[in-house]
Amino acid sequence: MHRLAQVSVEIIDQCVAQGVPFAREYGGLLDTRSFGGAQVQRTFYARGQTGQQLLLGAYQALERQIGLGNVEMNSRHEMLELVIVDGKARGIVVRDLVTGEISTEMADAVVLASGGYGNVFYLSTNAKGCNVTATWRAHRKGAYFANPCYTQIHPTCIPVSGDHQSKLTLMSESLRNDGRVWVPKAEGDDRSPKDIPEDERDYYLERIYPSFGNLVPRDIASRAAKAVCDQGRGVGPTKLGVYLDFADAINRLGRQAIEAKYGNLFEMYERITGEDPYEVPMRIYPAVHYTMGGLWVDYDLQSTIPGLFVIGEANFSDHGANRLGASALMQGLADGYFVLPSTLANYLASGPLEKVDASHPEAVAARADVEDRIGRLLAVNGDRTVDSFHRELGQIMWEHCGMERSEAGLRKAIDEIRALRDQFWQRVRVSGDGEGLNQSLEKAGRVADFFELAELMCIDALHREESCGGHFRAEHQTPDGEAQRDDERFAYVAAWEYTGTGEPSVLHKEDLKFEYVHPSQRSYK
Amino acid sequence: MNLTLRIWRQSDPTDKGRMVTYPVDDVSPDMSFLEMLDVLNERLILAGEEPVAFDHDCREGICGACGMMINGNAHGPQRGTTACQLHMRQFSDGETIDIEPWRARAFPVIKDLVVNRGAFDKIVAAGGYITAPTGSAPEAHSTPVAKANADAAFESAACIGCGACVAACPNGSGMLFTAAKVTQLSLLPQGQPERYTRVIGMVDAHDEAGFGGCTNAGECTVVCPKGIPLNTIGRLNGDYLKATAKRGDTPGT
Ligand SMILES: Cc1cc2nc3c(=O)[nH]c(=O)nc-3n(C[C@H](O)[C@H](O)[C@H](O)COP(=O)(O)OP(=O)(O)OC[C@H]3O[C@@H](n4cnc5c(N)ncnc54)[C@H](O)[C@@H]3O)c2cc1C
Ligand code: SF4
Ligand code: FES
């Protein structure tokens, strides 16, 4: 945390130097704004595209290195296995997604930057390609998986419109700076929003949390939305939605000011829903957005396997049980630009490592495992598609390991996941063969790993008998429905060790020591 | 709604390829175009046929992966919209829709609707960056950027590298993509030191990668989902002229 705070300033300097077009004030200096969970304006931004622009900055810097011949890029390749030699990470097995060729790359160290696993829920705001395979394969080879149950559900997403839904779109958090969240006071009020008078509206975040209002942290805003919908006060065709209304802001600041700030988001919303948010309040509902859990790493970002480093959303570091807005990008950039270059160099300097090549028995075995798995997936030739299994798995997870978890629900989920996983291996149909581009095969391998991860997430959620951040256990809440922590028993990172398929994972605890600031019951009232 | 799709099927880069007709029923107007293709693919898989390969990732208009020609238009009929953001309410019941991959020399087809846009990476590698070794960056506030320039740079930075501009261009030119990056970086004070080597490097790489020349047809900006304006190409040309003059070249060689 301390280190992250220190280098965060340099991140902005670095990105500005690369040409990332952050928003500017009229004086030409960088502009800031407030973001969920913070009452001060302290977040630098690039309209609604901050992440995209930071990514492009990093991509351009990488392309420069490729042009200079320092980096060799293999796009459209997927890592499917980790190679360990003498206890150290020494390579990976990849499949060329275009030709289907399996190959082994040997190295002195391996860095995983493979992102989060939110797509275990099938529907999430993540890109469709996000998956857990890289980190899960490493976990199976001995890297501990930390806090898998910590997932962030983002409050401002466009609601699901039907069974065909393939992903959910986030409406940037920044919208909560100017939008006001409300639902009708009465249950089952079917009137159009403009026919509902002011005094029949419940601006519930402003009512319950007067000091933070619409800017309460994500988990609180999400759970509050679920609560009002559970009370039958949800809006829109599915009744799983709340209004995010810009009428006041438009009156106060003018349409132009709102357009300048959020124009692209409003357009995006209109394209998806067919409704104009300048005229009709937006409808939003929470959706899975970010996974705080990931492979356990030490201060050097090294996992429990020497030589395996994990950066960005793929590791568990920095965010605890709940991430605040804007800090994922900060962490990812800090890891990649400022931390890893020193720690990785340090590891390499401790060498020299023994020379190994792809003919090493461990490498040959890892490759054979990959080929065998692909063969098994193709051989089932059943009667259900990969997506149909993925959707069903997602529903189980959303229902029982989503915004609110309970002992009974989690136990049920574990049974259901195991049963569905068995079905998957008996009934899945993967079309085509292992040669060439085969998107159905790619998805099948990823969903197979999601099944295993899903079970561990539920086990982790079950063992953590407290509520904290994104993990809300129904049994552990204060009388007014807030998260009830139990720091006596649970002030630790839960790092799980894989011990074999069907064997229970072993829990390792890393105690959390708070020297300066002590955790306490949060209050946003 | 019920639709008839005519889709380009090509099993690999060496296959000649052909249009194949598929009826799709029960399409909801709330589906995105890619969700409609998902529905088709689910049915094809269960019927023992190969699903249609198409690229996609973010499904919200920011990664640039999902490009395809829809009824002859890059990204389909709605302006300022990527194929993944296009929704079926833009079509009518009973319609026949033609779906094809980008067609351009620099973007060879890999399979069905999937093309290789790696040529764009080569253009960027040849100068589409600002050299800023990690850790040596000056304090960001030490160089103010006039808001007008910052805003214009931002407008150009919005390019998602989708390749629609190339697919729509009668010459298969990648000039709008190249100009967007040149414009963004040359409007910022940080981009000045490499301003002229950048433009030459990028334009040369563009030509080498097999993109055609720009004849100001203007189709690119019409289909660009991010509204990159045509005047960026004017800016690129201006910089290119100055750069070649500095280098002592005759422009255009
Ligand atoms: C819609 C949205 C908006 C967001 N907005 C913000 C924001 O405003 N501020 C903020 O701080 N954070 C935000 N976040 C979170 C932040 O963007 C992510 O946490 C961050 O991008 C993660 O970066 P990463 O490099 O760790 O992983 P990713 O960006 O997910 O990259 C992982 C890469 O690894 C590849 N990969 C995965 N598995 C394999 C494999 N087996 N083999 C080969 N390649 C593989 C993937 O294809 C992907 O390219 C947002 C996230 C989303 C989804
Ligand atoms: S300029 Fe527009 S059309 Fe061309 S690649 Fe960029 S976003 Fe796509
Ligand atoms: S899938 Fe990313 S832009 Fe369409």
mmCIF file of N, CA, C and O in Angstrom, chain A residues 13-14 16-19 21 24 26 28-30 46-47 49 52-53 59-60 63-64 76 127-129 164-167 268 271-274 337 383 385 387 429 431-432 437 439, chain B residues 31 35 42 45-46 50-51 53-55 57-60 62 80-81 85 89 111 115 121 125 128-132 134-135 138 140-141 144-145 150 154 157 160 181 184 188 190:
data_model
loop_
_atom_site.group_PDB
_atom_site.id
_atom_site.type_symbol
_atom_site.label_atom_id
_atom_site.label_comp_id
_atom_site.label_asym_id
_atom_site.label_seq_id
_atom_site.Cartn_x
_atom_site.Cartn_y
_atom_site.Cartn_z
ATOM 1 N N ASP A 13 2.936 10.784 -14.171
ATOM 2 C CA ASP A 13 4.031 11.423 -14.917
ATOM 3 C C ASP A 13 4.404 10.560 -16.124
ATOM 4 O O ASP A 13 4.566 11.059 -17.243
ATOM 5 N N GLN A 14 4.554 9.276 -15.878
ATOM 6 C CA GLN A 14 4.962 8.354 -16.933
ATOM 7 C C GLN A 14 3.946 8.363 -18.083
ATOM 8 O O GLN A 14 4.297 8.465 -19.250
ATOM 9 N N VAL A 16 1.626 10.584 -18.832
ATOM 10 C CA VAL A 16 1.558 11.877 -19.535
ATOM 11 C C VAL A 16 2.727 11.987 -20.510
ATOM 12 O O VAL A 16 2.564 12.396 -21.662
ATOM 13 N N ALA A 17 3.901 11.544 -20.066
ATOM 14 C CA ALA A 17 5.076 11.606 -20.940
ATOM 15 C C ALA A 17 4.875 10.741 -22.185
ATOM 16 O O ALA A 17 5.386 11.045 -23.257
ATOM 17 N N GLN A 18 4.113 9.673 -22.043
ATOM 18 C CA GLN A 18 3.848 8.785 -23.183
ATOM 19 C C GLN A 18 2.796 9.348 -24.133
ATOM 20 O O GLN A 18 2.529 8.757 -25.168
ATOM 21 N N GLY A 19 2.149 10.421 -23.716
ATOM 22 C CA GLY A 19 1.139 11.014 -24.586
ATOM 23 C C GLY A 19 -0.281 10.589 -24.268
ATOM 24 O O GLY A 19 -1.187 10.799 -25.078
ATOM 25 N N PRO A 21 -3.731 11.137 -23.219
ATOM 26 C CA PRO A 21 -4.422 12.436 -23.169
ATOM 27 C C PRO A 21 -5.375 12.564 -21.984
ATOM 28 O O PRO A 21 -6.579 12.464 -22.127
ATOM 29 N N ARG A 24 -7.766 17.989 -19.224
ATOM 30 C CA ARG A 24 -7.058 19.195 -18.777
ATOM 31 C C ARG A 24 -8.055 20.267 -18.369
ATOM 32 O O ARG A 24 -9.143 20.366 -18.934
ATOM 33 N N TYR A 26 -8.846 24.491 -18.018
ATOM 34 C CA TYR A 26 -8.588 25.565 -18.977
ATOM 35 C C TYR A 26 -7.178 26.094 -18.866
ATOM 36 O O TYR A 26 -6.561 26.472 -19.848
ATOM 37 N N GLY A 28 -4.631 24.453 -18.555
ATOM 38 C CA GLY A 28 -3.684 23.536 -19.172
ATOM 39 C C GLY A 28 -3.161 22.472 -18.223
ATOM 40 O O GLY A 28 -2.437 21.566 -18.619
ATOM 41 N N LEU A 29 -3.532 22.601 -16.926
ATOM 42 C CA LEU A 29 -3.086 21.586 -15.969
ATOM 43 C C LEU A 29 -4.052 20.409 -15.966
ATOM 44 O O LEU A 29 -5.180 20.505 -16.454
ATOM 45 N N LEU A 30 -3.585 19.296 -15.391
ATOM 46 C CA LEU A 30 -4.419 18.091 -15.372
ATOM 47 C C LEU A 30 -5.631 18.295 -14.482
ATOM 48 O O LEU A 30 -5.536 18.881 -13.401
ATOM 49 N N ALA A 46 -9.487 10.373 -18.292
ATOM 50 C CA ALA A 46 -9.521 10.689 -19.719
ATOM 51 C C ALA A 46 -10.940 10.404 -20.192
ATOM 52 O O ALA A 46 -11.239 9.301 -20.626
ATOM 53 N N ARG A 47 -11.770 11.357 -20.022
ATOM 54 C CA ARG A 47 -13.214 11.233 -20.271
ATOM 55 C C ARG A 47 -13.708 9.885 -19.714
ATOM 56 O O ARG A 47 -13.332 9.514 -18.614
ATOM 57 N N GLN A 49 -12.820 7.067 -20.836
ATOM 58 C CA GLN A 49 -11.963 6.055 -21.470
ATOM 59 C C GLN A 49 -10.619 5.921 -20.788
ATOM 60 O O GLN A 49 -9.627 5.576 -21.435
ATOM 61 N N GLN A 52 -8.867 2.569 -21.296
ATOM 62 C CA GLN A 52 -8.529 2.363 -22.702
ATOM 63 C C GLN A 52 -7.293 3.193 -23.078
ATOM 64 O O GLN A 52 -6.380 2.718 -23.747
ATOM 65 N N GLN A 53 -7.262 4.449 -22.632
ATOM 66 C CA GLN A 53 -6.151 5.323 -22.999
ATOM 67 C C GLN A 53 -4.845 4.896 -22.319
ATOM 68 O O GLN A 53 -3.770 4.967 -22.913
ATOM 69 N N TYR A 59 0.525 -0.024 -24.679
ATOM 70 C CA TYR A 59 0.634 -0.776 -25.938
ATOM 71 C C TYR A 59 1.641 -0.107 -26.870
ATOM 72 O O TYR A 59 2.489 -0.771 -27.477
ATOM 73 N N GLN A 60 1.574 1.214 -26.964
ATOM 74 C CA GLN A 60 2.496 1.920 -27.862
ATOM 75 C C GLN A 60 3.942 1.770 -27.389
ATOM 76 O O GLN A 60 4.849 1.560 -28.205
ATOM 77 N N GLU A 63 4.945 -1.639 -28.386
ATOM 78 C CA GLU A 63 5.208 -1.738 -29.831
ATOM 79 C C GLU A 63 6.566 -1.131 -30.168
ATOM 80 O O GLU A 63 7.256 -1.606 -31.066
ATOM 81 N N ARG A 64 6.946 -0.088 -29.436
ATOM 82 C CA ARG A 64 8.249 0.510 -29.694
ATOM 83 C C ARG A 64 9.342 -0.520 -29.439
ATOM 84 O O ARG A 64 10.269 -0.677 -30.245
ATOM 85 N N ARG A 76 -2.486 -13.918 -30.465
ATOM 86 C CA ARG A 76 -3.307 -15.094 -30.746
ATOM 87 C C ARG A 76 -2.624 -16.399 -30.323
ATOM 88 O O ARG A 76 -2.618 -17.383 -31.059
ATOM 89 N N ALA A 127 -14.308 -8.205 -20.620
ATOM 90 C CA ALA A 127 -14.307 -8.598 -22.021
ATOM 91 C C ALA A 127 -14.548 -10.106 -22.099
ATOM 92 O O ALA A 127 -14.245 -10.849 -21.168
ATOM 93 N N LYS A 128 -15.103 -10.554 -23.231
ATOM 94 C CA LYS A 128 -15.459 -11.960 -23.364
ATOM 95 C C LYS A 128 -14.248 -12.884 -23.250
ATOM 96 O O LYS A 128 -14.365 -14.034 -22.874
ATOM 97 N N GLY A 129 -13.091 -12.360 -23.612
ATOM 98 C CA GLY A 129 -11.896 -13.207 -23.603
ATOM 99 C C GLY A 129 -11.288 -13.410 -22.216
ATOM 100 O O GLY A 129 -10.382 -14.216 -22.057
ATOM 101 N N HIS A 164 -30.662 -13.868 -24.142
ATOM 102 C CA HIS A 164 -29.589 -13.833 -25.118
ATOM 103 C C HIS A 164 -28.371 -13.071 -24.604
ATOM 104 O O HIS A 164 -27.330 -13.076 -25.218
ATOM 105 N N GLN A 165 -28.524 -12.372 -23.465
ATOM 106 C CA GLN A 165 -27.483 -11.464 -22.980
ATOM 107 C C GLN A 165 -26.122 -12.155 -22.929
ATOM 108 O O GLN A 165 -25.995 -13.230 -22.361
ATOM 109 N N SER A 166 -25.103 -11.523 -23.519
ATOM 110 C CA SER A 166 -23.799 -12.179 -23.544
ATOM 111 C C SER A 166 -22.775 -11.475 -22.680
ATOM 112 O O SER A 166 -21.756 -12.040 -22.321
ATOM 113 N N LYS A 167 -23.009 -10.212 -22.384
ATOM 114 C CA LYS A 167 -22.136 -9.518 -21.438
ATOM 115 C C LYS A 167 -22.880 -8.296 -20.926
ATOM 116 O O LYS A 167 -23.917 -7.926 -21.472
ATOM 117 N N MET A 268 -23.543 5.362 -25.683
ATOM 118 C CA MET A 268 -23.420 3.919 -25.528
ATOM 119 C C MET A 268 -24.726 3.364 -24.945
ATOM 120 O O MET A 268 -25.254 2.357 -25.393
ATOM 121 N N ARG A 271 -27.534 3.332 -27.523
ATOM 122 C CA ARG A 271 -27.392 2.268 -28.515
ATOM 123 C C ARG A 271 -27.885 0.935 -27.977
ATOM 124 O O ARG A 271 -28.500 0.161 -28.675
ATOM 125 N N ILE A 272 -27.563 0.685 -26.717
ATOM 126 C CA ILE A 272 -27.902 -0.622 -26.155
ATOM 127 C C ILE A 272 -29.378 -0.732 -25.803
ATOM 128 O O ILE A 272 -30.014 -1.738 -26.057
ATOM 129 N N THR A 273 -29.925 0.340 -25.229
ATOM 130 C CA THR A 273 -31.287 0.218 -24.713
ATOM 131 C C THR A 273 -32.328 0.815 -25.649
ATOM 132 O O THR A 273 -33.513 0.555 -25.490
ATOM 133 N N GLY A 274 -31.895 1.661 -26.590
ATOM 134 C CA GLY A 274 -32.859 2.361 -27.430
ATOM 135 C C GLY A 274 -33.535 3.523 -26.709
ATOM 136 O O GLY A 274 -34.494 4.090 -27.217
ATOM 137 N N TYR A 337 5.202 -1.201 -14.399
ATOM 138 C CA TYR A 337 6.216 -0.187 -14.722
ATOM 139 C C TYR A 337 7.285 -0.091 -13.634
ATOM 140 O O TYR A 337 8.446 0.149 -13.934
ATOM 141 N N ASP A 383 -24.260 -33.389 -26.180
ATOM 142 C CA ASP A 383 -25.443 -32.739 -26.734
ATOM 143 C C ASP A 383 -25.703 -31.351 -26.160
ATOM 144 O O ASP A 383 -26.791 -30.812 -26.297
ATOM 145 N N THR A 385 -23.974 -27.257 -25.619
ATOM 146 C CA THR A 385 -22.862 -26.382 -26.010
ATOM 147 C C THR A 385 -22.102 -25.892 -24.774
ATOM 148 O O THR A 385 -22.628 -25.912 -23.658
ATOM 149 N N ASP A 387 -21.334 -22.832 -24.111
ATOM 150 C CA ASP A 387 -21.997 -21.644 -23.568
ATOM 151 C C ASP A 387 -23.160 -22.007 -22.656
ATOM 152 O O ASP A 387 -23.416 -21.326 -21.668
ATOM 153 N N ARG A 429 -20.465 -30.498 -26.133
ATOM 154 C CA ARG A 429 -20.119 -30.708 -27.529
ATOM 155 C C ARG A 429 -19.211 -29.572 -28.007
ATOM 156 O O ARG A 429 -19.605 -28.412 -28.006
ATOM 157 N N SER A 431 -17.273 -28.346 -31.260
ATOM 158 C CA SER A 431 -17.253 -28.653 -32.695
ATOM 159 C C SER A 431 -15.832 -28.589 -33.249
ATOM 160 O O SER A 431 -14.930 -28.050 -32.622
ATOM 161 N N GLY A 432 -15.643 -29.158 -34.412
ATOM 162 C CA GLY A 432 -14.355 -29.069 -35.102
ATOM 163 C C GLY A 432 -13.281 -29.950 -34.476
ATOM 164 O O GLY A 432 -13.562 -30.859 -33.708
ATOM 165 N N LEU A 437 -8.113 -22.456 -36.253
ATOM 166 C CA LEU A 437 -8.887 -21.603 -35.349
ATOM 167 C C LEU A 437 -10.163 -22.329 -34.930
ATOM 168 O O LEU A 437 -10.958 -22.714 -35.773
ATOM 169 N N GLN A 439 -12.907 -21.602 -32.001
ATOM 170 C CA GLN A 439 -13.313 -20.804 -30.843
ATOM 171 C C GLN A 439 -14.103 -21.624 -29.835
ATOM 172 O O GLN A 439 -14.111 -21.332 -28.652
ATOM 173 N N MET B 31 -31.432 -7.787 -28.899
ATOM 174 C CA MET B 31 -30.135 -8.469 -29.033
ATOM 175 C C MET B 31 -29.152 -7.564 -29.741
ATOM 176 O O MET B 31 -29.518 -6.807 -30.634
ATOM 177 N N GLU B 35 -24.812 -10.991 -30.500
ATOM 178 C CA GLU B 35 -25.660 -11.953 -29.775
ATOM 179 C C GLU B 35 -26.535 -12.725 -30.752
ATOM 180 O O GLU B 35 -26.801 -13.916 -30.555
ATOM 181 N N GLU B 42 -24.910 -21.311 -31.683
ATOM 182 C CA GLU B 42 -25.382 -22.360 -30.772
ATOM 183 C C GLU B 42 -26.150 -23.405 -31.573
ATOM 184 O O GLU B 42 -25.998 -24.603 -31.358
ATOM 185 N N ILE B 45 -23.768 -25.521 -33.801
ATOM 186 C CA ILE B 45 -22.989 -26.514 -33.038
ATOM 187 C C ILE B 45 -23.858 -27.739 -32.748
ATOM 188 O O ILE B 45 -23.440 -28.882 -32.964
ATOM 189 N N LEU B 46 -25.088 -27.503 -32.303
ATOM 190 C CA LEU B 46 -25.967 -28.643 -31.974
ATOM 191 C C LEU B 46 -26.354 -29.425 -33.222
ATOM 192 O O LEU B 46 -26.609 -30.624 -33.156
ATOM 193 N N GLU B 50 -20.055 -26.424 -38.294
ATOM 194 C CA GLU B 50 -19.041 -25.502 -37.758
ATOM 195 C C GLU B 50 -19.666 -24.145 -37.458
ATOM 196 O O GLU B 50 -20.293 -23.553 -38.347
ATOM 197 N N PRO B 51 -19.490 -23.629 -36.250
ATOM 198 C CA PRO B 51 -19.992 -22.271 -35.990
ATOM 199 C C PRO B 51 -19.202 -21.238 -36.802
ATOM 200 O O PRO B 51 -18.091 -21.510 -37.243
ATOM 201 N N ALA B 53 -16.856 -18.294 -37.305
ATOM 202 C CA ALA B 53 -15.812 -17.655 -36.507
ATOM 203 C C ALA B 53 -15.872 -16.144 -36.708
ATOM 204 O O ALA B 53 -15.957 -15.666 -37.831
ATOM 205 N N PHE B 54 -15.900 -15.409 -35.614
ATOM 206 C CA PHE B 54 -15.778 -13.940 -35.699
ATOM 207 C C PHE B 54 -15.017 -13.458 -34.474
ATOM 208 O O PHE B 54 -15.068 -14.074 -33.412
ATOM 209 N N ASP B 55 -14.282 -12.371 -34.622
ATOM 210 C CA ASP B 55 -13.504 -11.815 -33.523
ATOM 211 C C ASP B 55 -14.366 -10.913 -32.661
ATOM 212 O O ASP B 55 -15.227 -10.184 -33.183
ATOM 213 N N ASP B 57 -14.252 -9.102 -28.327
ATOM 214 C CA ASP B 57 -13.709 -9.220 -26.974
ATOM 215 C C ASP B 57 -14.536 -8.360 -26.031
ATOM 216 O O ASP B 57 -15.357 -8.871 -25.292
ATOM 217 N N CYS B 58 -14.398 -7.027 -26.132
ATOM 218 C CA CYS B 58 -15.050 -6.168 -25.140
ATOM 219 C C CYS B 58 -16.565 -6.130 -25.292
ATOM 220 O O CYS B 58 -17.288 -5.931 -24.342
ATOM 221 N N ARG B 59 -17.047 -6.288 -26.488
ATOM 222 C CA ARG B 59 -18.471 -6.157 -26.801
ATOM 223 C C ARG B 59 -19.065 -4.846 -26.294
ATOM 224 O O ARG B 59 -20.228 -4.779 -25.898
ATOM 225 N N GLU B 60 -18.239 -3.811 -26.261
ATOM 226 C CA GLU B 60 -18.809 -2.502 -25.937
ATOM 227 C C GLU B 60 -18.127 -1.370 -26.689
ATOM 228 O O GLU B 60 -18.089 -0.238 -26.238
ATOM 229 N N ILE B 62 -14.907 -0.739 -27.566
ATOM 230 C CA ILE B 62 -13.625 -0.118 -27.240
ATOM 231 C C ILE B 62 -12.397 -0.915 -27.634
ATOM 232 O O ILE B 62 -11.305 -0.379 -27.645
ATOM 233 N N GLY B 80 -21.299 5.734 -36.306
ATOM 234 C CA GLY B 80 -20.640 5.858 -35.006
ATOM 235 C C GLY B 80 -20.816 4.647 -34.118
ATOM 236 O O GLY B 80 -20.851 4.777 -32.894
ATOM 237 N N THR B 81 -20.948 3.470 -34.709
ATOM 238 C CA THR B 81 -21.291 2.280 -33.934
ATOM 239 C C THR B 81 -20.466 1.090 -34.410
ATOM 240 O O THR B 81 -20.409 0.829 -35.606
ATOM 241 N N GLN B 85 -21.867 -3.081 -30.911
ATOM 242 C CA GLN B 85 -22.828 -2.154 -30.285
ATOM 243 C C GLN B 85 -24.112 -2.037 -31.091
ATOM 244 O O GLN B 85 -25.082 -1.445 -30.638
ATOM 245 N N ARG B 89 -32.638 -3.971 -33.339
ATOM 246 C CA ARG B 89 -33.761 -3.066 -33.639
ATOM 247 C C ARG B 89 -33.464 -2.186 -34.848
ATOM 248 O O ARG B 89 -34.350 -1.533 -35.375
ATOM 249 N N LYS B 111 -10.109 -16.870 -40.993
ATOM 250 C CA LYS B 111 -11.200 -17.839 -41.082
ATOM 251 C C LYS B 111 -12.523 -17.071 -41.046
ATOM 252 O O LYS B 111 -12.665 -16.140 -40.236
ATOM 253 N N VAL B 115 -10.117 -11.583 -39.522
ATOM 254 C CA VAL B 115 -8.975 -11.177 -40.346
ATOM 255 C C VAL B 115 -7.790 -10.856 -39.442
ATOM 256 O O VAL B 115 -7.949 -10.653 -38.242
ATOM 257 N N ASP B 121 -0.299 -3.010 -36.114
ATOM 258 C CA ASP B 121 0.752 -3.026 -35.081
ATOM 259 C C ASP B 121 2.090 -2.589 -35.684
ATOM 260 O O ASP B 121 2.881 -1.913 -35.030
ATOM 261 N N ALA B 125 4.498 0.270 -34.346
ATOM 262 C CA ALA B 125 5.879 -0.046 -33.942
ATOM 263 C C ALA B 125 6.889 0.858 -34.655
ATOM 264 O O ALA B 125 8.004 1.051 -34.177
ATOM 265 N N GLY B 128 4.483 5.087 -33.721
ATOM 266 C CA GLY B 128 3.240 5.528 -33.079
ATOM 267 C C GLY B 128 3.327 5.560 -31.572
ATOM 268 O O GLY B 128 2.499 4.971 -30.889
ATOM 269 N N TYR B 129 4.342 6.240 -31.061
ATOM 270 C CA TYR B 129 4.564 6.281 -29.617
ATOM 271 C C TYR B 129 5.363 7.532 -29.301
ATOM 272 O O TYR B 129 5.833 8.232 -30.200
ATOM 273 N N ILE B 130 5.496 7.798 -28.001
ATOM 274 C CA ILE B 130 6.448 8.815 -27.561
ATOM 275 C C ILE B 130 7.479 8.079 -26.725
ATOM 276 O O ILE B 130 7.110 7.324 -25.825
ATOM 277 N N THR B 131 8.746 8.265 -27.028
ATOM 278 C CA THR B 131 9.777 7.572 -26.264
ATOM 279 C C THR B 131 9.840 8.165 -24.864
ATOM 280 O O THR B 131 10.078 9.365 -24.711
ATOM 281 N N ALA B 132 9.575 7.334 -23.868
ATOM 282 C CA ALA B 132 9.570 7.812 -22.489
ATOM 283 C C ALA B 132 10.025 6.680 -21.582
ATOM 284 O O ALA B 132 9.209 5.969 -21.018
ATOM 285 N N THR B 134 10.819 4.318 -18.729
ATOM 286 C CA THR B 134 10.153 4.277 -17.432
ATOM 287 C C THR B 134 11.047 4.839 -16.335
ATOM 288 O O THR B 134 12.208 4.476 -16.231
ATOM 289 N N GLY B 135 10.435 5.731 -15.547
ATOM 290 C CA GLY B 135 11.156 6.254 -14.401
ATOM 291 C C GLY B 135 11.825 7.593 -14.680
ATOM 292 O O GLY B 135 12.240 8.288 -13.765
ATOM 293 N N PRO B 138 9.332 13.521 -16.570
ATOM 294 C CA PRO B 138 9.255 14.723 -15.754
ATOM 295 C C PRO B 138 7.887 14.834 -15.088
ATOM 296 O O PRO B 138 6.939 14.188 -15.512
ATOM 297 N N ALA B 140 4.348 15.671 -14.320
ATOM 298 C CA ALA B 140 3.329 15.876 -15.358
ATOM 299 C C ALA B 140 2.858 17.320 -15.448
ATOM 300 O O ALA B 140 2.520 17.813 -16.514
ATOM 301 N N HIS B 141 2.851 18.013 -14.293
ATOM 302 C CA HIS B 141 2.339 19.381 -14.301
ATOM 303 C C HIS B 141 3.344 20.399 -14.817
ATOM 304 O O HIS B 141 3.033 21.570 -14.974
ATOM 305 N N PRO B 144 2.207 22.398 -19.152
ATOM 306 C CA PRO B 144 0.767 22.538 -19.371
ATOM 307 C C PRO B 144 0.431 22.283 -20.850
ATOM 308 O O PRO B 144 1.278 22.484 -21.723
ATOM 309 N N VAL B 145 -0.767 21.794 -21.088
ATOM 310 C CA VAL B 145 -1.217 21.585 -22.470
ATOM 311 C C VAL B 145 -2.494 22.395 -22.634
ATOM 312 O O VAL B 145 -3.430 22.240 -21.844
ATOM 313 N N ALA B 150 -5.408 19.671 -25.994
ATOM 314 C CA ALA B 150 -5.636 18.438 -25.244
ATOM 315 C C ALA B 150 -6.922 17.786 -25.744
ATOM 316 O O ALA B 150 -6.979 16.570 -25.948
ATOM 317 N N PHE B 154 -7.272 14.279 -27.710
ATOM 318 C CA PHE B 154 -8.140 13.244 -27.172
ATOM 319 C C PHE B 154 -9.061 12.684 -28.253
ATOM 320 O O PHE B 154 -9.252 11.475 -28.359
ATOM 321 N N ALA B 157 -7.175 10.334 -30.179
ATOM 322 C CA ALA B 157 -6.753 9.167 -29.398
ATOM 323 C C ALA B 157 -7.876 8.151 -29.268
ATOM 324 O O ALA B 157 -7.652 7.016 -28.856
ATOM 325 N N ILE B 160 -9.885 3.106 -32.122
ATOM 326 C CA ILE B 160 -9.790 1.780 -31.492
ATOM 327 C C ILE B 160 -9.108 0.757 -32.397
ATOM 328 O O ILE B 160 -9.123 -0.444 -32.103
ATOM 329 N N LYS B 181 -3.269 8.696 -35.023
ATOM 330 C CA LYS B 181 -2.166 8.586 -34.054
ATOM 331 C C LYS B 181 -1.182 9.738 -34.232
ATOM 332 O O LYS B 181 -0.740 10.348 -33.258
ATOM 333 N N GLN B 184 -2.793 12.882 -32.708
ATOM 334 C CA GLN B 184 -2.788 12.877 -31.241
ATOM 335 C C GLN B 184 -1.411 13.264 -30.714
ATOM 336 O O GLN B 184 -1.277 14.164 -29.885
ATOM 337 N N LEU B 188 0.519 17.217 -28.856
ATOM 338 C CA LEU B 188 0.959 17.308 -27.463
ATOM 339 C C LEU B 188 2.415 17.765 -27.416
ATOM 340 O O LEU B 188 3.226 17.348 -28.239
ATOM 341 N N GLN B 190 4.645 16.830 -25.491
ATOM 342 C CA GLN B 190 5.513 15.661 -25.286
ATOM 343 C C GLN B 190 5.873 14.981 -26.604
ATOM 344 O O GLN B 190 6.867 14.263 -26.694
#
